[in-house]
PDB file of C-alpha atoms in Angstrom:
ATOM      1  CA  UNK X   1     -21.348  -2.444  12.814  1.00 42.00           C
ATOM      2  CA  UNK X   2     -19.788  -4.631  15.444  1.00 45.00           C
ATOM      3  CA  UNK X   3     -18.569  -2.211  18.058  1.00 40.00           C
ATOM      4  CA  UNK X   4     -15.270  -1.196  16.443  1.00 46.00           C
ATOM      5  CA  UNK X   5     -15.975   2.359  15.288  1.00 46.00           C
ATOM      6  CA  UNK X   6     -13.531   4.614  13.545  1.00 47.00           C
ATOM      7  CA  UNK X   7     -10.788   5.475  15.978  1.00 47.00           C
ATOM      8  CA  UNK X   8     -10.992   8.988  17.398  1.00 44.00           C
ATOM      9  CA  UNK X   9      -7.505   8.998  18.915  1.00 46.00           C
ATOM     10  CA  UNK X  10      -5.050  11.660  17.843  1.00 46.00           C
ATOM     11  CA  UNK X  11      -1.304  12.121  17.852  1.00 47.00           C
ATOM     12  CA  UNK X  12      -1.030  14.304  20.929  1.00 45.00           C
ATOM     13  CA  UNK X  13       0.574  17.656  20.073  1.00 44.00           C
ATOM     14  CA  UNK X  14       1.504  16.339  16.628  1.00 54.00           C
ATOM     15  CA  UNK X  15      -1.247  17.392  14.244  1.00 58.00           C
ATOM     16  CA  UNK X  16      -4.990  17.957  14.305  1.00 66.00           C
ATOM     17  CA  UNK X  17      -6.007  15.971  11.235  1.00 79.00           C
ATOM     18  CA  UNK X  18      -6.931  12.326  10.951  1.00 91.00           C
ATOM     19  CA  UNK X  19      -4.170   9.748  10.623  1.00 96.00           C
ATOM     20  CA  UNK X  20      -4.878   7.260   7.832  1.00 97.00           C
ATOM     21  CA  UNK X  21      -2.819   4.125   7.281  1.00 98.00           C
ATOM     22  CA  UNK X  22      -2.843   3.785   3.491  1.00 98.00           C
ATOM     23  CA  UNK X  23      -1.684   0.166   3.385  1.00 98.00           C
ATOM     24  CA  UNK X  24      -2.595  -2.818   5.578  1.00 98.00           C
ATOM     25  CA  UNK X  25      -3.797  -6.396   5.082  1.00 97.00           C
ATOM     26  CA  UNK X  26      -5.937  -9.157   6.576  1.00 97.00           C
ATOM     27  CA  UNK X  27      -5.802 -12.861   5.839  1.00 92.00           C
ATOM     28  CA  UNK X  28      -6.807 -16.274   7.083  1.00 94.00           C
ATOM     29  CA  UNK X  29      -3.490 -18.042   6.801  1.00 87.00           C
ATOM     30  CA  UNK X  30      -3.237 -20.903   4.328  1.00 88.00           C
ATOM     31  CA  UNK X  31       0.131 -22.619   3.843  1.00 86.00           C
ATOM     32  CA  UNK X  32      -0.393 -23.053   0.099  1.00 85.00           C
ATOM     33  CA  UNK X  33      -2.182 -19.842  -0.758  1.00 87.00           C
ATOM     34  CA  UNK X  34       0.302 -17.797   1.256  1.00 87.00           C
ATOM     35  CA  UNK X  35       3.467 -19.614   0.240  1.00 86.00           C
ATOM     36  CA  UNK X  36       5.227 -16.256  -0.101  1.00 87.00           C
ATOM     37  CA  UNK X  37       5.444 -16.204   3.711  1.00 86.00           C
ATOM     38  CA  UNK X  38       8.775 -18.004   3.944  1.00 89.00           C
ATOM     39  CA  UNK X  39      10.732 -19.451   6.870  1.00 86.00           C
ATOM     40  CA  UNK X  40      12.195 -16.040   7.703  1.00 86.00           C
ATOM     41  CA  UNK X  41       8.661 -14.690   8.224  1.00 89.00           C
ATOM     42  CA  UNK X  42       7.280 -17.248  10.645  1.00 89.00           C
ATOM     43  CA  UNK X  43       5.894 -14.498  12.891  1.00 90.00           C
ATOM     44  CA  UNK X  44       3.106 -13.908  10.370  1.00 89.00           C
ATOM     45  CA  UNK X  45       2.175 -17.525   9.643  1.00 93.00           C
ATOM     46  CA  UNK X  46      -1.223 -17.141  11.287  1.00 93.00           C
ATOM     47  CA  UNK X  47      -4.544 -15.366  10.851  1.00 90.00           C
ATOM     48  CA  UNK X  48      -4.695 -11.570  10.992  1.00 91.00           C
ATOM     49  CA  UNK X  49      -8.174 -10.092  11.207  1.00 97.00           C
ATOM     50  CA  UNK X  50      -9.786  -6.673  11.831  1.00 96.00           C
ATOM     51  CA  UNK X  51     -10.286  -7.242  15.549  1.00 97.00           C
ATOM     52  CA  UNK X  52      -6.531  -7.853  15.861  1.00 96.00           C
ATOM     53  CA  UNK X  53      -5.607  -4.515  14.340  1.00 97.00           C
ATOM     54  CA  UNK X  54      -8.136  -2.281  16.102  1.00 96.00           C
ATOM     55  CA  UNK X  55      -6.379  -2.007  19.503  1.00 96.00           C
ATOM     56  CA  UNK X  56      -3.046  -1.448  17.742  1.00 97.00           C
ATOM     57  CA  UNK X  57      -4.481   1.480  15.803  1.00 97.00           C
ATOM     58  CA  UNK X  58      -5.967   2.916  18.957  1.00 95.00           C
ATOM     59  CA  UNK X  59      -2.644   2.621  20.777  1.00 95.00           C
ATOM     60  CA  UNK X  60      -0.796   4.259  17.867  1.00 95.00           C
ATOM     61  CA  UNK X  61      -3.218   7.140  17.307  1.00 94.00           C
ATOM     62  CA  UNK X  62      -4.331   5.974  13.862  1.00 96.00           C
ATOM     63  CA  UNK X  63      -7.930   6.732  12.879  1.00 96.00           C
ATOM     64  CA  UNK X  64      -8.547   4.704   9.756  1.00 97.00           C
ATOM     65  CA  UNK X  65      -7.009   2.436   7.156  1.00 98.00           C
ATOM     66  CA  UNK X  66      -6.979   1.404   3.522  1.00 98.00           C
ATOM     67  CA  UNK X  67      -7.241  -2.378   3.275  1.00 98.00           C
ATOM     68  CA  UNK X  68      -5.206  -3.900   0.427  1.00 98.00           C
ATOM     69  CA  UNK X  69      -5.683  -7.275  -1.268  1.00 98.00           C
ATOM     70  CA  UNK X  70      -3.386 -10.232  -0.720  1.00 97.00           C
ATOM     71  CA  UNK X  71      -4.853 -12.968  -2.937  1.00 96.00           C
ATOM     72  CA  UNK X  72      -5.701 -12.551  -6.602  1.00 97.00           C
ATOM     73  CA  UNK X  73      -9.265 -13.821  -6.964  1.00 96.00           C
ATOM     74  CA  UNK X  74     -12.867 -12.697  -6.565  1.00 96.00           C
ATOM     75  CA  UNK X  75     -13.179 -14.429  -3.192  1.00 97.00           C
ATOM     76  CA  UNK X  76     -10.492 -12.089  -1.837  1.00 97.00           C
ATOM     77  CA  UNK X  77     -12.560  -9.063  -2.795  1.00 98.00           C
ATOM     78  CA  UNK X  78     -15.626 -10.516  -1.069  1.00 98.00           C
ATOM     79  CA  UNK X  79     -13.590 -11.244   2.056  1.00 97.00           C
ATOM     80  CA  UNK X  80     -12.082  -7.760   2.276  1.00 98.00           C
ATOM     81  CA  UNK X  81     -15.304  -5.921   1.400  1.00 98.00           C
ATOM     82  CA  UNK X  82     -17.091  -7.857   4.144  1.00 98.00           C
ATOM     83  CA  UNK X  83     -14.389  -6.788   6.599  1.00 97.00           C
ATOM     84  CA  UNK X  84     -14.814  -3.172   5.516  1.00 98.00           C
ATOM     85  CA  UNK X  85     -18.580  -3.313   5.939  1.00 97.00           C
ATOM     86  CA  UNK X  86     -18.225  -4.591   9.508  1.00 97.00           C
ATOM     87  CA  UNK X  87     -15.430  -2.341  10.783  1.00 97.00           C
ATOM     88  CA  UNK X  88     -15.796   1.421  10.518  1.00 96.00           C
ATOM     89  CA  UNK X  89     -12.088   2.139  10.729  1.00 97.00           C
ATOM     90  CA  UNK X  90     -11.571   0.492   7.328  1.00 98.00           C
ATOM     91  CA  UNK X  91     -12.184   3.469   5.054  1.00 98.00           C
ATOM     92  CA  UNK X  92     -11.496   1.816   1.706  1.00 98.00           C
ATOM     93  CA  UNK X  93     -10.431  -1.365  -0.066  1.00 98.00           C
ATOM     94  CA  UNK X  94      -7.879  -1.909  -2.828  1.00 98.00           C
ATOM     95  CA  UNK X  95      -8.973  -5.143  -4.469  1.00 98.00           C
ATOM     96  CA  UNK X  96      -7.937  -7.305  -7.378  1.00 98.00           C
ATOM     97  CA  UNK X  97      -9.497  -7.666 -10.796  1.00 98.00           C
ATOM     98  CA  UNK X  98      -8.226  -9.402 -13.915  1.00 98.00           C
ATOM     99  CA  UNK X  99      -7.378  -6.372 -16.010  1.00 98.00           C
ATOM    100  CA  UNK X 100      -6.717  -8.584 -19.025  1.00 98.00           C
ATOM    101  CA  UNK X 101     -10.125 -10.277 -18.956  1.00 98.00           C
ATOM    102  CA  UNK X 102     -12.426  -9.849 -21.929  1.00 97.00           C
ATOM    103  CA  UNK X 103     -15.236  -8.846 -19.539  1.00 98.00           C
ATOM    104  CA  UNK X 104     -13.141  -6.396 -17.541  1.00 98.00           C
ATOM    105  CA  UNK X 105     -15.623  -3.544 -17.884  1.00 98.00           C
ATOM    106  CA  UNK X 106     -18.472  -5.725 -16.647  1.00 98.00           C
ATOM    107  CA  UNK X 107     -16.386  -6.531 -13.564  1.00 98.00           C
ATOM    108  CA  UNK X 108     -15.685  -2.849 -12.932  1.00 98.00           C
ATOM    109  CA  UNK X 109     -19.386  -2.090 -13.228  1.00 98.00           C
ATOM    110  CA  UNK X 110     -20.094  -4.859 -10.726  1.00 98.00           C
ATOM    111  CA  UNK X 111     -17.616  -3.537  -8.162  1.00 98.00           C
ATOM    112  CA  UNK X 112     -18.846   0.022  -8.564  1.00 97.00           C
ATOM    113  CA  UNK X 113     -21.834  -0.877  -6.363  1.00 97.00           C
ATOM    114  CA  UNK X 114     -19.502  -1.261  -3.355  1.00 98.00           C
ATOM    115  CA  UNK X 115     -18.653   2.140  -1.908  1.00 97.00           C
ATOM    116  CA  UNK X 116     -15.623   0.752  -0.073  1.00 98.00           C
ATOM    117  CA  UNK X 117     -13.941  -0.421  -3.282  1.00 98.00           C
ATOM    118  CA  UNK X 118     -11.554   2.384  -4.152  1.00 98.00           C
ATOM    119  CA  UNK X 119      -9.077   0.787  -6.544  1.00 98.00           C
ATOM    120  CA  UNK X 120      -7.195  -2.301  -7.637  1.00 98.00           C
ATOM    121  CA  UNK X 121      -3.737  -3.779  -7.880  1.00 98.00           C
ATOM    122  CA  UNK X 122      -1.965  -6.791  -9.333  1.00 98.00           C
ATOM    123  CA  UNK X 123       1.068  -8.470  -7.734  1.00 97.00           C
ATOM    124  CA  UNK X 124       3.341  -7.394 -10.568  1.00 98.00           C
ATOM    125  CA  UNK X 125       6.460  -7.930  -8.476  1.00 97.00           C
ATOM    126  CA  UNK X 126       5.919 -11.691  -8.697  1.00 96.00           C
ATOM    127  CA  UNK X 127       5.384 -11.946 -12.447  1.00 97.00           C
ATOM    128  CA  UNK X 128       7.965 -13.730 -14.595  1.00 97.00           C
ATOM    129  CA  UNK X 129       7.155 -11.214 -17.338  1.00 98.00           C
ATOM    130  CA  UNK X 130       8.599  -8.111 -15.717  1.00 98.00           C
ATOM    131  CA  UNK X 131       6.852  -5.901 -18.284  1.00 98.00           C
ATOM    132  CA  UNK X 132       3.411  -7.527 -17.978  1.00 98.00           C
ATOM    133  CA  UNK X 133       1.912  -4.124 -17.242  1.00 98.00           C
ATOM    134  CA  UNK X 134       2.742  -3.017 -20.799  1.00 98.00           C
ATOM    135  CA  UNK X 135       0.794  -5.834 -22.485  1.00 98.00           C
ATOM    136  CA  UNK X 136      -2.061  -4.452 -24.638  1.00 98.00           C
ATOM    137  CA  UNK X 137      -4.721  -6.361 -22.691  1.00 98.00           C
ATOM    138  CA  UNK X 138      -3.376  -5.112 -19.343  1.00 98.00           C
ATOM    139  CA  UNK X 139      -3.277  -1.521 -20.589  1.00 98.00           C
ATOM    140  CA  UNK X 140      -6.824  -1.870 -21.885  1.00 98.00           C
ATOM    141  CA  UNK X 141      -7.923  -2.696 -18.355  1.00 98.00           C
ATOM    142  CA  UNK X 142      -5.991   0.254 -16.963  1.00 98.00           C
ATOM    143  CA  UNK X 143      -7.629   2.529 -19.539  1.00 98.00           C
ATOM    144  CA  UNK X 144     -11.070   1.805 -18.038  1.00 98.00           C
ATOM    145  CA  UNK X 145     -10.290   2.465 -14.371  1.00 98.00           C
ATOM    146  CA  UNK X 146     -10.642   6.252 -14.400  1.00 97.00           C
ATOM    147  CA  UNK X 147     -14.106   5.931 -15.953  1.00 97.00           C
ATOM    148  CA  UNK X 148     -15.234   4.325 -12.699  1.00 97.00           C
ATOM    149  CA  UNK X 149     -13.136   6.568 -10.459  1.00 97.00           C
ATOM    150  CA  UNK X 150     -10.745   3.770  -9.493  1.00 98.00           C
ATOM    151  CA  UNK X 151      -7.123   4.179  -8.432  1.00 98.00           C
ATOM    152  CA  UNK X 152      -4.309   1.748  -9.209  1.00 98.00           C
ATOM    153  CA  UNK X 153      -1.622   0.519  -6.798  1.00 98.00           C
ATOM    154  CA  UNK X 154       1.666  -0.399  -8.493  1.00 98.00           C
ATOM    155  CA  UNK X 155       3.349  -3.256  -6.608  1.00 98.00           C
ATOM    156  CA  UNK X 156       6.794  -3.742  -8.117  1.00 98.00           C
ATOM    157  CA  UNK X 157      10.488  -4.201  -7.466  1.00 98.00           C
ATOM    158  CA  UNK X 158      13.035  -1.584  -8.629  1.00 98.00           C
ATOM    159  CA  UNK X 159      13.794  -3.450 -11.874  1.00 98.00           C
ATOM    160  CA  UNK X 160      10.210  -2.729 -12.984  1.00 98.00           C
ATOM    161  CA  UNK X 161      10.224   1.022 -12.405  1.00 98.00           C
ATOM    162  CA  UNK X 162      11.106   1.634 -16.044  1.00 98.00           C
ATOM    163  CA  UNK X 163       7.928  -0.156 -17.130  1.00 98.00           C
ATOM    164  CA  UNK X 164       5.809   1.586 -14.501  1.00 98.00           C
ATOM    165  CA  UNK X 165       7.084   4.900 -15.858  1.00 98.00           C
ATOM    166  CA  UNK X 166       5.900   3.977 -19.350  1.00 98.00           C
ATOM    167  CA  UNK X 167       2.520   2.845 -18.054  1.00 98.00           C
ATOM    168  CA  UNK X 168       1.827   5.918 -15.942  1.00 98.00           C
ATOM    169  CA  UNK X 169       3.019   8.245 -18.697  1.00 98.00           C
ATOM    170  CA  UNK X 170       0.605   6.648 -21.158  1.00 98.00           C
ATOM    171  CA  UNK X 171      -2.388   7.245 -18.859  1.00 98.00           C
ATOM    172  CA  UNK X 172      -1.980  10.771 -17.426  1.00 98.00           C
ATOM    173  CA  UNK X 173      -5.592  10.837 -16.224  1.00 98.00           C
ATOM    174  CA  UNK X 174      -5.228   7.690 -14.145  1.00 98.00           C
ATOM    175  CA  UNK X 175      -4.154   8.071 -10.491  1.00 98.00           C
ATOM    176  CA  UNK X 176      -1.333   5.631  -9.643  1.00 98.00           C
ATOM    177  CA  UNK X 177       0.454   5.011  -6.359  1.00 98.00           C
ATOM    178  CA  UNK X 178       3.691   3.067  -5.964  1.00 98.00           C
ATOM    179  CA  UNK X 179       3.462   0.632  -3.080  1.00 98.00           C
ATOM    180  CA  UNK X 180       6.349   0.435  -0.606  1.00 98.00           C
ATOM    181  CA  UNK X 181       8.467   2.931  -2.579  1.00 98.00           C
ATOM    182  CA  UNK X 182       9.054   0.146  -5.132  1.00 98.00           C
ATOM    183  CA  UNK X 183      10.864  -1.938  -2.506  1.00 98.00           C
ATOM    184  CA  UNK X 184      14.398  -0.514  -2.729  1.00 98.00           C
ATOM    185  CA  UNK X 185      17.356  -2.803  -2.007  1.00 97.00           C
ATOM    186  CA  UNK X 186      17.966  -1.449   1.495  1.00 97.00           C
ATOM    187  CA  UNK X 187      19.559  -4.614   2.878  1.00 96.00           C
ATOM    188  CA  UNK X 188      22.172  -4.534   0.094  1.00 96.00           C
ATOM    189  CA  UNK X 189      22.697  -0.788   0.496  1.00 95.00           C
ATOM    190  CA  UNK X 190      21.887  -0.113  -3.161  1.00 97.00           C
ATOM    191  CA  UNK X 191      20.279   3.248  -3.796  1.00 98.00           C
ATOM    192  CA  UNK X 192      21.629   5.082  -6.859  1.00 98.00           C
ATOM    193  CA  UNK X 193      19.716   3.413  -9.709  1.00 98.00           C
ATOM    194  CA  UNK X 194      16.495   3.128  -7.693  1.00 98.00           C
ATOM    195  CA  UNK X 195      16.759   6.797  -6.701  1.00 98.00           C
ATOM    196  CA  UNK X 196      17.253   7.876 -10.303  1.00 98.00           C
ATOM    197  CA  UNK X 197      14.268   5.855 -11.489  1.00 98.00           C
ATOM    198  CA  UNK X 198      12.089   7.192  -8.676  1.00 98.00           C
ATOM    199  CA  UNK X 199      12.999  10.742  -9.617  1.00 98.00           C
ATOM    200  CA  UNK X 200      11.968  10.040 -13.194  1.00 98.00           C
ATOM    201  CA  UNK X 201       8.572   8.559 -12.363  1.00 98.00           C
ATOM    202  CA  UNK X 202       7.911  11.252  -9.756  1.00 98.00           C
ATOM    203  CA  UNK X 203       7.941  13.834 -12.545  1.00 98.00           C
ATOM    204  CA  UNK X 204       4.527  12.496 -13.550  1.00 98.00           C
ATOM    205  CA  UNK X 205       1.891  14.374 -11.506  1.00 98.00           C
ATOM    206  CA  UNK X 206      -0.516  11.404 -11.542  1.00 98.00           C
ATOM    207  CA  UNK X 207       1.910   9.176  -9.605  1.00 98.00           C
ATOM    208  CA  UNK X 208       1.993   9.044  -5.798  1.00 98.00           C
ATOM    209  CA  UNK X 209       4.169   6.953  -3.471  1.00 98.00           C
ATOM    210  CA  UNK X 210       3.549   5.070  -0.232  1.00 98.00           C
ATOM    211  CA  UNK X 211       6.208   5.188   2.438  1.00 98.00           C
ATOM    212  CA  UNK X 212       5.477   1.708   3.704  1.00 96.00           C
ATOM    213  CA  UNK X 213       7.047  -1.724   3.750  1.00 90.00           C
ATOM    214  CA  UNK X 214      10.577  -0.349   3.960  1.00 94.00           C
ATOM    215  CA  UNK X 215      11.659  -2.207   7.102  1.00 95.00           C
ATOM    216  CA  UNK X 216      11.041  -5.525   5.346  1.00 95.00           C
ATOM    217  CA  UNK X 217      13.461  -4.529   2.589  1.00 96.00           C
ATOM    218  CA  UNK X 218      16.172  -3.991   5.210  1.00 94.00           C
ATOM    219  CA  UNK X 219      17.761  -6.644   7.388  1.00 93.00           C
ATOM    220  CA  UNK X 220      14.876  -7.912   9.548  1.00 91.00           C
ATOM    221  CA  UNK X 221      16.999  -8.157  12.673  1.00 90.00           C
ATOM    222  CA  UNK X 222      19.760  -5.598  12.201  1.00 92.00           C
ATOM    223  CA  UNK X 223      18.066  -2.609  10.530  1.00 94.00           C
ATOM    224  CA  UNK X 224      18.031   0.801  12.176  1.00 93.00           C
ATOM    225  CA  UNK X 225      16.637   4.234  11.394  1.00 94.00           C
ATOM    226  CA  UNK X 226      19.927   5.412   9.898  1.00 95.00           C
ATOM    227  CA  UNK X 227      19.723   2.696   7.240  1.00 95.00           C
ATOM    228  CA  UNK X 228      16.307   3.953   6.140  1.00 97.00           C
ATOM    229  CA  UNK X 229      16.863   7.710   6.171  1.00 97.00           C
ATOM    230  CA  UNK X 230      18.596   7.988   2.746  1.00 98.00           C
ATOM    231  CA  UNK X 231      15.644   6.194   1.149  1.00 98.00           C
ATOM    232  CA  UNK X 232      13.106   8.306   3.009  1.00 98.00           C
ATOM    233  CA  UNK X 233      14.978  11.421   1.935  1.00 98.00           C
ATOM    234  CA  UNK X 234      14.962  10.269  -1.689  1.00 98.00           C
ATOM    235  CA  UNK X 235      11.196   9.678  -1.759  1.00 98.00           C
ATOM    236  CA  UNK X 236      10.365  12.991  -0.096  1.00 98.00           C
ATOM    237  CA  UNK X 237      12.749  14.855  -2.403  1.00 98.00           C
ATOM    238  CA  UNK X 238      11.309  13.208  -5.526  1.00 98.00           C
ATOM    239  CA  UNK X 239       7.572  13.326  -4.794  1.00 98.00           C
ATOM    240  CA  UNK X 240       7.249  16.273  -2.428  1.00 98.00           C
ATOM    241  CA  UNK X 241       4.843  16.357   0.493  1.00 98.00           C
ATOM    242  CA  UNK X 242       1.602  16.335  -1.520  1.00 98.00           C
ATOM    243  CA  UNK X 243       2.117  12.939  -3.199  1.00 98.00           C
ATOM    244  CA  UNK X 244       3.388  10.680  -0.436  1.00 98.00           C
ATOM    245  CA  UNK X 245       1.374   8.628   2.071  1.00 98.00           C
ATOM    246  CA  UNK X 246       1.950   6.883   5.369  1.00 98.00           C
ATOM    247  CA  UNK X 247       1.434   3.119   5.275  1.00 98.00           C
ATOM    248  CA  UNK X 248       2.252   0.353   7.731  1.00 97.00           C
ATOM    249  CA  UNK X 249       2.108  -2.808   5.605  1.00 97.00           C
ATOM    250  CA  UNK X 250       0.746  -4.512   8.727  1.00 97.00           C
ATOM    251  CA  UNK X 251       0.978  -7.387   9.471  1.00 97.00           C
ATOM    252  CA  UNK X 252       3.902  -8.003   7.072  1.00 96.00           C
ATOM    253  CA  UNK X 253       5.890  -5.336   8.926  1.00 95.00           C
ATOM    254  CA  UNK X 254       5.821  -7.491  12.057  1.00 95.00           C
ATOM    255  CA  UNK X 255       8.697  -9.610  10.761  1.00 95.00           C
ATOM    256  CA  UNK X 256      10.959  -6.609  11.365  1.00 95.00           C
ATOM    257  CA  UNK X 257       9.218  -4.193  13.740  1.00 95.00           C
ATOM    258  CA  UNK X 258       6.041  -3.363  15.625  1.00 96.00           C
ATOM    259  CA  UNK X 259       3.284  -1.168  14.229  1.00 97.00           C
ATOM    260  CA  UNK X 260       3.854   1.502  16.873  1.00 96.00           C
ATOM    261  CA  UNK X 261       7.635   1.514  16.349  1.00 96.00           C
ATOM    262  CA  UNK X 262       7.146   2.205  12.632  1.00 97.00           C
ATOM    263  CA  UNK X 263       4.671   4.999  13.357  1.00 97.00           C
ATOM    264  CA  UNK X 264       7.053   6.492  15.912  1.00 96.00           C
ATOM    265  CA  UNK X 265       9.991   6.352  13.502  1.00 96.00           C
ATOM    266  CA  UNK X 266       8.046   8.235  10.833  1.00 97.00           C
ATOM    267  CA  UNK X 267       6.684  10.671  13.377  1.00 96.00           C
ATOM    268  CA  UNK X 268      10.248  11.492  14.428  1.00 96.00           C
ATOM    269  CA  UNK X 269      11.450  11.756  10.831  1.00 97.00           C
ATOM    270  CA  UNK X 270       8.707  14.231   9.877  1.00 97.00           C
ATOM    271  CA  UNK X 271       8.867  16.226  13.109  1.00 96.00           C
ATOM    272  CA  UNK X 272      10.781  19.137  11.467  1.00 96.00           C
ATOM    273  CA  UNK X 273       8.126  19.514   8.752  1.00 97.00           C
ATOM    274  CA  UNK X 274       5.229  21.965   8.953  1.00 96.00           C
ATOM    275  CA  UNK X 275       1.876  21.029  10.473  1.00 96.00           C
ATOM    276  CA  UNK X 276       0.247  21.130   7.039  1.00 96.00           C
ATOM    277  CA  UNK X 277       2.910  18.842   5.585  1.00 97.00           C
ATOM    278  CA  UNK X 278       2.528  16.343   8.416  1.00 97.00           C
ATOM    279  CA  UNK X 279      -1.251  16.337   8.051  1.00 97.00           C
ATOM    280  CA  UNK X 280      -0.842  15.718   4.321  1.00 98.00           C
ATOM    281  CA  UNK X 281       1.530  12.784   4.719  1.00 98.00           C
ATOM    282  CA  UNK X 282      -0.210  11.107   7.651  1.00 98.00           C
ATOM    283  CA  UNK X 283      -3.739  11.340   6.287  1.00 97.00           C
ATOM    284  CA  UNK X 284      -4.923  14.013   3.904  1.00 97.00           C
ATOM    285  CA  UNK X 285      -3.045  12.721   0.848  1.00 98.00           C
ATOM    286  CA  UNK X 286      -4.461   9.212   1.236  1.00 98.00           C
ATOM    287  CA  UNK X 287      -7.953  10.555   1.854  1.00 98.00           C
ATOM    288  CA  UNK X 288      -7.796  12.636  -1.324  1.00 98.00           C
ATOM    289  CA  UNK X 289      -6.179   9.929  -3.481  1.00 98.00           C
ATOM    290  CA  UNK X 290      -8.608   7.168  -2.509  1.00 98.00           C
ATOM    291  CA  UNK X 291     -11.664   9.439  -2.153  1.00 97.00           C
ATOM    292  CA  UNK X 292     -12.182   8.313   1.429  1.00 95.00           C
TER     293      UNK X 292
END
C-alpha cells in the first residue's frame, strides 16, 4: 500500500458506522475517449486519480468507496483494479465486461481471481437500442453473474426503466442497483412518470437504488436543495431505507457542487431518520450489496 489507508474519520455525532461512497470514478482524461465530457463540464476535463480523492474523503468523513468503471474495455478494468490494490479506501470495483460475448463465462472466471471486483455495468444510457438489456445474448450474460457472486449496476435514463423492470423481474436471484436514481429530469421539473416507474421497479426485492448523480440532472448553476427534495422523497418512499445507498458520483458531481456540499445536503436530509436508518443508507447497505 502507498500510505493512503482506509479513512478512519467519522461523522461527528451523526452515526457510529462506516460511511461508504457507493459510486465514484477515476480517469486519465482523453479528449476522444471521454467525449461525453462536453463544454458545459469543462471543470472535469482533466485527470482524477486516487490521491486526489483521499483528502476529500477525509475532510468529509467518508471511510471507503466503490470505484465504478468509465470506459468499456478490459484496459479499464486493469486500471481500476490496480487503483484498488494500491489504495485501501477503495473497497470494491464495478467493472465492465461484454455480457454478449460468446466467452462471457470465461471472462467472469478470469475476473473472479480479483477480490476487489464486485460487479459490472454497461453504459446502457448511451445505447441507440434503448432495450439492449433485453437482447437474448445480454440476458445470457446477466444469467451468469450470480453464479460468481457479482452484482449489476443499471445505468439508464428514465425512458429505459420499463426495460430494466423486465430484466430485473426475469432474474430475481440477481442483485441489481439503479445508478443515480435513473437520472430523473430534474432540470425540466418532470417527476410523475419517473416516480411511477421507480415505484414499479422498487417492488422487486432484488433491486436497490443509489442516491447519487442527482445534482448533475438539475441545472448546474441554479439548482438548490428544494429542487431535489421531491426526487429524494420519491426514492426513499419507493425503496425504503434498506435498499438505498449514498453515492457521490465524484468527480462528475464537481460540475454542479463540491463533494462535501453533497454529503452535507444528504446528511441534513436524513437527519430526522433513526440512527440505524442513517447507518444503513450511508454505509451498511452498500457494504452488504457489494460484499465489501
